[in-house]
Coordinates of C-alpha atoms and ligand atoms in Angstrom, one line a residue:
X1 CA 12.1 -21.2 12.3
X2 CA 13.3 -18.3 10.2
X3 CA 14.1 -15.0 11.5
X4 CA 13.7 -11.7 8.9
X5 CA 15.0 -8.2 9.5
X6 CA 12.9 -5.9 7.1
X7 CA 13.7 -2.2 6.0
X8 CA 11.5 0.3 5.1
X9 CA 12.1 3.9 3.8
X10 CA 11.0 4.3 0.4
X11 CA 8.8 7.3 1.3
X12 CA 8.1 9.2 4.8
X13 CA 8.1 6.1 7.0
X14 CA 11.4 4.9 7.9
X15 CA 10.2 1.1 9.5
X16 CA 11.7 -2.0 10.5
X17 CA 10.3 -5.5 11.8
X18 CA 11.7 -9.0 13.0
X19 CA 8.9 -11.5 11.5
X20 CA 9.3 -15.4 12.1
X21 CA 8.5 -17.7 9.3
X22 CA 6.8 -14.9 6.9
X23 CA 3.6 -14.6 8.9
X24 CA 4.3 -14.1 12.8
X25 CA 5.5 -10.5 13.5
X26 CA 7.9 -10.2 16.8
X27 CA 8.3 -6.3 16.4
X28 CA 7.4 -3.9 14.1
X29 CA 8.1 0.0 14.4
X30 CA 7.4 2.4 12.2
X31 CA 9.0 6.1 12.2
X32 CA 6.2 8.4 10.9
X33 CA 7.4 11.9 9.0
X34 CA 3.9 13.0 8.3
X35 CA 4.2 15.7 10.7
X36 CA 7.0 17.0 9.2
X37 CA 5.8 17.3 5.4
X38 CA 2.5 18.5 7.0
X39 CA 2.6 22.2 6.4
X40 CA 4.2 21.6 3.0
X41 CA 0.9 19.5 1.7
X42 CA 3.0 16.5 0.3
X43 CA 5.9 15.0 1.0
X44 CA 9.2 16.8 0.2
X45 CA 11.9 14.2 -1.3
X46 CA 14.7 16.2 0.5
X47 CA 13.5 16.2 4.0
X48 CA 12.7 12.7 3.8
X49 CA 15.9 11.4 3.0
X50 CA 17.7 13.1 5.6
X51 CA 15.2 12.0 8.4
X52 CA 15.8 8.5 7.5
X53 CA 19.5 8.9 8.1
X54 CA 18.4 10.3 11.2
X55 CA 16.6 7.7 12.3
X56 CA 17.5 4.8 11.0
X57 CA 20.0 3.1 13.0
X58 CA 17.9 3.4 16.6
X59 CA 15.3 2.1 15.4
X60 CA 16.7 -0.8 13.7
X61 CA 18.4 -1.6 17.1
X62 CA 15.2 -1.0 18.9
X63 CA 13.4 -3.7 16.5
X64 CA 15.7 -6.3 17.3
X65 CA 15.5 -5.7 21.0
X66 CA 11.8 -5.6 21.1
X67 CA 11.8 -8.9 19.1
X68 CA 14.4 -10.0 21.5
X69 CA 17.2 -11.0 19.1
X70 CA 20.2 -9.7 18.3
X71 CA 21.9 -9.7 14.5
X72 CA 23.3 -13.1 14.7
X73 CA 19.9 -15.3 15.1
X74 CA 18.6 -13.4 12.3
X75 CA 18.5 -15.3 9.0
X76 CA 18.1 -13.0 6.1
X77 CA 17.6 -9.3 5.9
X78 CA 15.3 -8.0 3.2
X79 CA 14.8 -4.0 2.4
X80 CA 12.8 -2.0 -0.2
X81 CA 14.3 -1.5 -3.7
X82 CA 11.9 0.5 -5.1
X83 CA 9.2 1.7 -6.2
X84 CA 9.5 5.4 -4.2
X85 CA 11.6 8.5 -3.5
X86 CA 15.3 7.8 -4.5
X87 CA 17.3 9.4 -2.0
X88 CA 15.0 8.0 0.6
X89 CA 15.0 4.5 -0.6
X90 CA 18.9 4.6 -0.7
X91 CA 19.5 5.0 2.7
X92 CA 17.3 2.1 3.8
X93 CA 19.1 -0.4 0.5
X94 CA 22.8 1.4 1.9
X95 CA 22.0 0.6 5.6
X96 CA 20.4 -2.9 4.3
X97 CA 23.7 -3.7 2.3
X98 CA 26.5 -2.6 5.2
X99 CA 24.3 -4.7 7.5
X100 CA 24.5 -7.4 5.4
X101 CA 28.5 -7.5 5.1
X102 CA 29.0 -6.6 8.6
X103 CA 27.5 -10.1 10.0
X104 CA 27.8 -12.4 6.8
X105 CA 24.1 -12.5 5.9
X106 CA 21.7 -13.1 3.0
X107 CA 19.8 -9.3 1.6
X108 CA 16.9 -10.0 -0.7
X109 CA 15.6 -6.7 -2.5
X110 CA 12.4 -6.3 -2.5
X111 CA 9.4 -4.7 -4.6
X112 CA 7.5 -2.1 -2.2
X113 CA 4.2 -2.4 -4.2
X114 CA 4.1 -6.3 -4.2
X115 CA 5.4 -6.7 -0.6
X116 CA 2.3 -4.6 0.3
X117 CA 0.2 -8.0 -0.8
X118 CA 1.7 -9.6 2.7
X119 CA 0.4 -7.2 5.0
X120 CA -2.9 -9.0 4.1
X121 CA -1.4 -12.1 5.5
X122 CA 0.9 -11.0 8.4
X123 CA -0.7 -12.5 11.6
X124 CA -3.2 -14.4 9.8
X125 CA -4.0 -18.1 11.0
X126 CA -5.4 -20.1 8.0
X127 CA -6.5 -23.8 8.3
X128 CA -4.9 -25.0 5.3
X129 CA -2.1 -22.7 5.3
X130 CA -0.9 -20.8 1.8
X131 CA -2.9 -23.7 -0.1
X132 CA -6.0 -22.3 0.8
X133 CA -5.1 -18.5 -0.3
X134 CA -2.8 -19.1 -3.4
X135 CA -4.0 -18.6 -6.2
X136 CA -5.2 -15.6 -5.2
X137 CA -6.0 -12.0 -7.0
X138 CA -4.9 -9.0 -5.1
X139 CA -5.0 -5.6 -4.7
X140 CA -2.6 -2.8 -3.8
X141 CA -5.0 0.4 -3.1
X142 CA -2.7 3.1 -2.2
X143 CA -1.4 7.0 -2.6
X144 CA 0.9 6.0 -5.6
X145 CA -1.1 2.8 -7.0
X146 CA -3.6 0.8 -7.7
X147 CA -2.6 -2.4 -8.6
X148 CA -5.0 -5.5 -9.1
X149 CA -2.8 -9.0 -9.4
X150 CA -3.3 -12.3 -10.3
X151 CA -0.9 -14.3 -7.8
X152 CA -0.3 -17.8 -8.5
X153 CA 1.8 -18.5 -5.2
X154 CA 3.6 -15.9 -2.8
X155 CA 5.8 -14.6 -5.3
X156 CA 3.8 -15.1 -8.9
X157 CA 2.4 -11.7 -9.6
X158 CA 1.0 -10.9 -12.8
X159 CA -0.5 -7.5 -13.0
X160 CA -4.1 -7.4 -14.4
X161 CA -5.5 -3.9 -14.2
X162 CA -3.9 -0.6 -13.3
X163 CA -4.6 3.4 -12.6
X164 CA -4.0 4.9 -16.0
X165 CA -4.1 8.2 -14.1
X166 CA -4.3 9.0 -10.1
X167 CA -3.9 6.5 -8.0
X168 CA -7.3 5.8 -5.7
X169 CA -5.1 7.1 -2.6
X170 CA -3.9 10.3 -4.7
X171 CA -7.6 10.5 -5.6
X172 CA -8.9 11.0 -2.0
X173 CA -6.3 13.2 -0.9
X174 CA -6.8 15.8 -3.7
X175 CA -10.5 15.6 -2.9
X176 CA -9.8 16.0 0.8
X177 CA -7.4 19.2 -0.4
X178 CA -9.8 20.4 -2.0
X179 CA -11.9 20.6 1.1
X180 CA -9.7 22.3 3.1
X181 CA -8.4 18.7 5.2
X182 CA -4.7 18.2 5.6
X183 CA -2.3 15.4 4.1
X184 CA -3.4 12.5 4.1
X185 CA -6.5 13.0 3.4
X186 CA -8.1 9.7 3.1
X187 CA -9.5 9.3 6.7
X188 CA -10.7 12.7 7.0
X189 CA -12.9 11.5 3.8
X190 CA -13.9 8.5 5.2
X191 CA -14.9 9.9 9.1
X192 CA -17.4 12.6 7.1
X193 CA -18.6 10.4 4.9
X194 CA -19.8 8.1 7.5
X195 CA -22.4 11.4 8.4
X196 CA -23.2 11.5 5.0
X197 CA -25.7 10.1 2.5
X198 CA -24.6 8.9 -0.9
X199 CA -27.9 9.2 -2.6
X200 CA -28.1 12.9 -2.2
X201 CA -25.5 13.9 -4.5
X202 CA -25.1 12.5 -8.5
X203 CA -21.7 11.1 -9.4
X204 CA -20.6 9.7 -13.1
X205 CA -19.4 6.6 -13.7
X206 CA -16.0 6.1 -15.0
X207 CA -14.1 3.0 -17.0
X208 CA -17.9 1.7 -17.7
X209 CA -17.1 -0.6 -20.3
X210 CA -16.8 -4.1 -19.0
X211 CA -14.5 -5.3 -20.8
X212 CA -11.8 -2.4 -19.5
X213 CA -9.4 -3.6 -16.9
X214 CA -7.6 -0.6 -15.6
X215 CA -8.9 1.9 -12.9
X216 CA -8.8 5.6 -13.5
X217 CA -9.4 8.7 -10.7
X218 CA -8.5 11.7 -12.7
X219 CA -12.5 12.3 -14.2
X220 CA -13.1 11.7 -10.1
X221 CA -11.2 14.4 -9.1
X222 CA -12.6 16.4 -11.9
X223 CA -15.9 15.9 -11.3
X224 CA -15.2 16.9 -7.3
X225 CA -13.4 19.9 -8.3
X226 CA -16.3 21.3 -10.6
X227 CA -19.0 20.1 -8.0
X228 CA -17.4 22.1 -4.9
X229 CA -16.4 25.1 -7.0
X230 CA -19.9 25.3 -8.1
X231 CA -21.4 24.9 -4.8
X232 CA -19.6 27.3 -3.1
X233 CA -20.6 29.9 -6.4
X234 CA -24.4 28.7 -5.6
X235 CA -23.7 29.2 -1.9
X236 CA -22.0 32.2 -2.2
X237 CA -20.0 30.8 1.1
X238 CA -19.3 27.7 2.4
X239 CA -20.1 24.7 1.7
X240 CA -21.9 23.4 4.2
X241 CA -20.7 20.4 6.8
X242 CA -23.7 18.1 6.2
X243 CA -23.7 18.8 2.2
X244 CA -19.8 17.9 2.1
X245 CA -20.7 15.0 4.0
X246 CA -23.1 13.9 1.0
X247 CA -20.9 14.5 -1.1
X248 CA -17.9 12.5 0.7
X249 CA -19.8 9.7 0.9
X250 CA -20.7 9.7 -2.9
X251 CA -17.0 10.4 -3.7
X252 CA -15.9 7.2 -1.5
X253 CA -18.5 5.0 -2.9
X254 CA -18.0 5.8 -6.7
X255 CA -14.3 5.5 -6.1
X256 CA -14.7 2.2 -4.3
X257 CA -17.7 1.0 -7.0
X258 CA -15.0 1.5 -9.0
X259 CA -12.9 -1.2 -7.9
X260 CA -15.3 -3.6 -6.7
X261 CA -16.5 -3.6 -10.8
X262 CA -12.5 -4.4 -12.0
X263 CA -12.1 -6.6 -9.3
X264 CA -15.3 -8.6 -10.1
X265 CA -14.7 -8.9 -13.6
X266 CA -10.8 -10.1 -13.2
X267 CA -11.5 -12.3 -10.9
X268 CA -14.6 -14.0 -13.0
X269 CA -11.4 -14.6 -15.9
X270 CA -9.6 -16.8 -13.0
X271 CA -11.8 -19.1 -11.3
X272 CA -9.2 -20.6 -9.6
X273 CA -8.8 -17.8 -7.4
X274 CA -9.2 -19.1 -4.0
X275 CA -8.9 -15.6 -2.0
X276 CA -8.7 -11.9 -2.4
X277 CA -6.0 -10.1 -0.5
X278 CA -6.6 -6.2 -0.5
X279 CA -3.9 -4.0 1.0
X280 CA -2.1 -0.2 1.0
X281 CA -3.1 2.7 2.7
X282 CA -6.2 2.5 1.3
X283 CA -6.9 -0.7 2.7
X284 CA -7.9 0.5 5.7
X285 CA -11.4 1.8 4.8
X286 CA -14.1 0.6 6.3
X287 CA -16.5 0.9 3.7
X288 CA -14.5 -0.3 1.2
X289 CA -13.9 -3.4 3.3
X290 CA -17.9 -3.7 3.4
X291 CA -18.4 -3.6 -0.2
X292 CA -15.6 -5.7 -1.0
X293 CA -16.7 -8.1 1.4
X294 CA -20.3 -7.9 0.0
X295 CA -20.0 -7.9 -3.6
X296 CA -17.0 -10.4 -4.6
X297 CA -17.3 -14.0 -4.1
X298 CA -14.1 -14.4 -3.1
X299 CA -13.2 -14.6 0.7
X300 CA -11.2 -11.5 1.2
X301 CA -8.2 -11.0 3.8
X302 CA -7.5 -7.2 4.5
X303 CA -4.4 -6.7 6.6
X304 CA -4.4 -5.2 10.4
X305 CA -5.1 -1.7 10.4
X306 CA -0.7 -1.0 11.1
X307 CA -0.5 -3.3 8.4
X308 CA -2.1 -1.5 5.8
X309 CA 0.0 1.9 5.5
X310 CA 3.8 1.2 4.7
X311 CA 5.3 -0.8 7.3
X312 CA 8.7 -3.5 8.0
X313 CA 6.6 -6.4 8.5
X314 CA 5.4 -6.4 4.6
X315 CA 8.7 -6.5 3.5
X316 CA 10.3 -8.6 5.6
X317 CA 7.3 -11.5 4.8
X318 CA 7.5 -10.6 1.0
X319 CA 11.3 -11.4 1.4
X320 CA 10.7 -14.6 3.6
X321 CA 9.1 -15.9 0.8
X322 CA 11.2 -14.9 -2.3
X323 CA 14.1 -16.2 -0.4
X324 CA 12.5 -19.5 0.0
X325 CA 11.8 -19.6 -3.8
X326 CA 15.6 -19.5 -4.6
X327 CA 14.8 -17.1 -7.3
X328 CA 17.4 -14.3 -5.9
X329 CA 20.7 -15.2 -5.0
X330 CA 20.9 -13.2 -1.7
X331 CA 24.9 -13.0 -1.4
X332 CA 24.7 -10.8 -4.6
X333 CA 25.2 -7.1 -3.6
X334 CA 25.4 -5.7 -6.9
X335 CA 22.0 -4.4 -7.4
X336 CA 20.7 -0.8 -7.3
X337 CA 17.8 0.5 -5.8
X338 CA 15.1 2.4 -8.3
X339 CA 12.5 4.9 -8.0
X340 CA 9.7 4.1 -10.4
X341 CA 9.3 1.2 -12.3
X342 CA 11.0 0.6 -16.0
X343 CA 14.4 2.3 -14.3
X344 CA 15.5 -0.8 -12.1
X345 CA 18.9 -2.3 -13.8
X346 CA 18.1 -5.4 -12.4
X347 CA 15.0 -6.9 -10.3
X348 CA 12.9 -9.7 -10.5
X349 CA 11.1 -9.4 -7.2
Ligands
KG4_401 O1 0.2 2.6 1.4 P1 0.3 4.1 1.9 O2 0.6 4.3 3.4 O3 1.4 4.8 1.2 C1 1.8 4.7 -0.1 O4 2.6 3.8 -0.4 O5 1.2 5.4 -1.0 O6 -1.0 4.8 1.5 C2 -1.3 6.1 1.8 C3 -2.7 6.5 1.2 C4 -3.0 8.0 1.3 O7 -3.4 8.4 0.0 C5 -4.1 8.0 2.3 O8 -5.0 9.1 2.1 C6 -4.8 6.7 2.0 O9 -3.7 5.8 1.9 N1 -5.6 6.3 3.2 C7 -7.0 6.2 3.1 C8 -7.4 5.9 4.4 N2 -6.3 5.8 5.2 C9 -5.2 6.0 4.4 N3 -7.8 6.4 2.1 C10 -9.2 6.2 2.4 N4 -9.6 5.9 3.6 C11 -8.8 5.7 4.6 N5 -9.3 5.4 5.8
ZN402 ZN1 3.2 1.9 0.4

């Protein structure tokens, strides 16, 4: 049996989780700031930061006595590294690395994009075990990216497709801005969409071409932006509830048409795939779960609702597993934390 601490704060969650063997989670708590940033209608780097420090050592003792452990039965400690908010991810990797010293154990560094992937798996119970998942493709669907992989074991990521622009998260919460909901606005979307009828309101297709793997949102946006704007002209007021819910639910549906397409056609170039994992924020859509699960072949694995936004358990399972592979050596301390990708000194995971 194999205990992991994870550490969370690259953004405005400051989380921690205890998770046995990669997959069994014995506490997870997560520290949500969205209150805070509320009023400011994103989330402000500064504040951030300094409610991690705030926070941070509580509720990394509370994780440990919820799981029932104390620092010496735990095994390894993994935290994020990056991709995120600088200050904010350096006082998670600084708390990670005095942690480590202070009781003599193993840190592994992890990537918070990839170790989203795991929330797919975390709790999940699959005859077979990892050999009937890996290979997989997978996709990260959340505020900062969208991300579809081709994963030849728990720690083989090769990225296939990208956003060349928004992000499908960033996408729905300018869209819900635009309609007057607060950040985040992805389930406000979602919640009137589901009153809404997709048919009644003309949306254009974007990255048509086939033969295209990357995912783009800002002609989305666009597209919104001139719609509700011209509407509300029309109108001469405001729009009304039952037209926005129209038009939500054609928003949500070309965004997640969208990414069943890539997804299809990516997966079609691997037929080995045995499994698609989808996680992120994002990831908890309903209707995106329905049309993934009815137009890919592939059997899909979508994480546990608290599994899908940013989260401890993720990290701690994405670290189980690179520590496994051998491929870091976890008494190295030398490493920095980064905040978006082509700036990290030194990181293979
Ligand atoms: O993974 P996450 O918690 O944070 C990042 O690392 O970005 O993802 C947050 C994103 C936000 O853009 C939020 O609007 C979106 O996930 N989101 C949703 C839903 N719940 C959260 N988007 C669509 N439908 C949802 N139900
Ligand atoms: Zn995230």
């Amino acid at each position: 049996m194999t205990l992991i601490l994870g550490i969370e704060s690259s953004c405005d969650e400051t989380a921690a989780a205890v998770v046995e063997d990669g997959r069994r989670v014995l506490s997870s708590i997560v520290a949500s700031q969205t209150d805070m940033h509320m009023r400011f209608g994103g989330v402000v780097p500064e504040i951030a930061a300094r409610q991690h420090l705030r926070v941070i050592d509580p509720l990394i003792q509370d994780t440990l006595r919820e799981a029932g452990v104390t620092m010496d039965q735990i095994d390894a400690i993994a935290v994020t590294q990056g991709p995120g908010l600088i200050g904010a991810i350096l006082v998670g990797v600084s708390y990670a690395k005095a942690l480590a010293l202070t009781y003599g154990k193993p840190l592994v560094p992890v990537d918070h994009v990839r170790a989203h992937v795991h929330g797919a798996l975390l709790g999940v119970d699959v005859p077979g075990g990892l050999d009937a998942i890996f290979p997989c493709m997978a996709m990260v669907v959340s505020g900062g990216h969208s991300n579809l992989y081709f994963m030849a074991s728990p720690v083989d990521y090769e990225l296939m497709a990208h956003s060349v622009d928004d992000a499908c998260g960033e996408c729905f919460d300018k869209v819900a801005k635009l309609m007057g909901f607060p950040y985040p606005g992805g389930p406000a979307i979602e919640k009137l969409a589901r009153s809404g009828n997709a048919a009644n309101v003309r949306m254009p297709r974007m990255v048509g071409q086939k033969s295209k793997l990357m995912f783009s949102y800002a002609g989305l946006k666009t597209h919104m932006v001139n719609l509700w704007r011209q509407r509300a002209r029309e109108i001469g007021g405001p729009v009304p509830e039952s037209e926005m819910a129209d038009m939500c639910a054609a928003f949500q549906d070309e965004a997640f048409e969208q990414l069943t397409r890539k997804i299809s056609v990516a997966a079609a170039s691997r037929p080995e795939s045995r499994s698609l994992l989808v996680a992120g924020g994002v990831a908890a859509n309903g209707r995106m779960r329905e049309m993934i699960a009815e137009r890919i072949r592939l059997k899909p694995y979508f994480p546990h609702p608290r599994f899908c936004a940013d989260n401890g358990a993720m990290i701690a399972s994405y670290g189980y597993h690179i520590w496994r592979s051998g491929r870091v050596d976890p008494t190295d301390l030398g490493w920095d934390a980064y905040s978006r990708y082509g700036f990290q000194a030194s990181s293979a995971t």
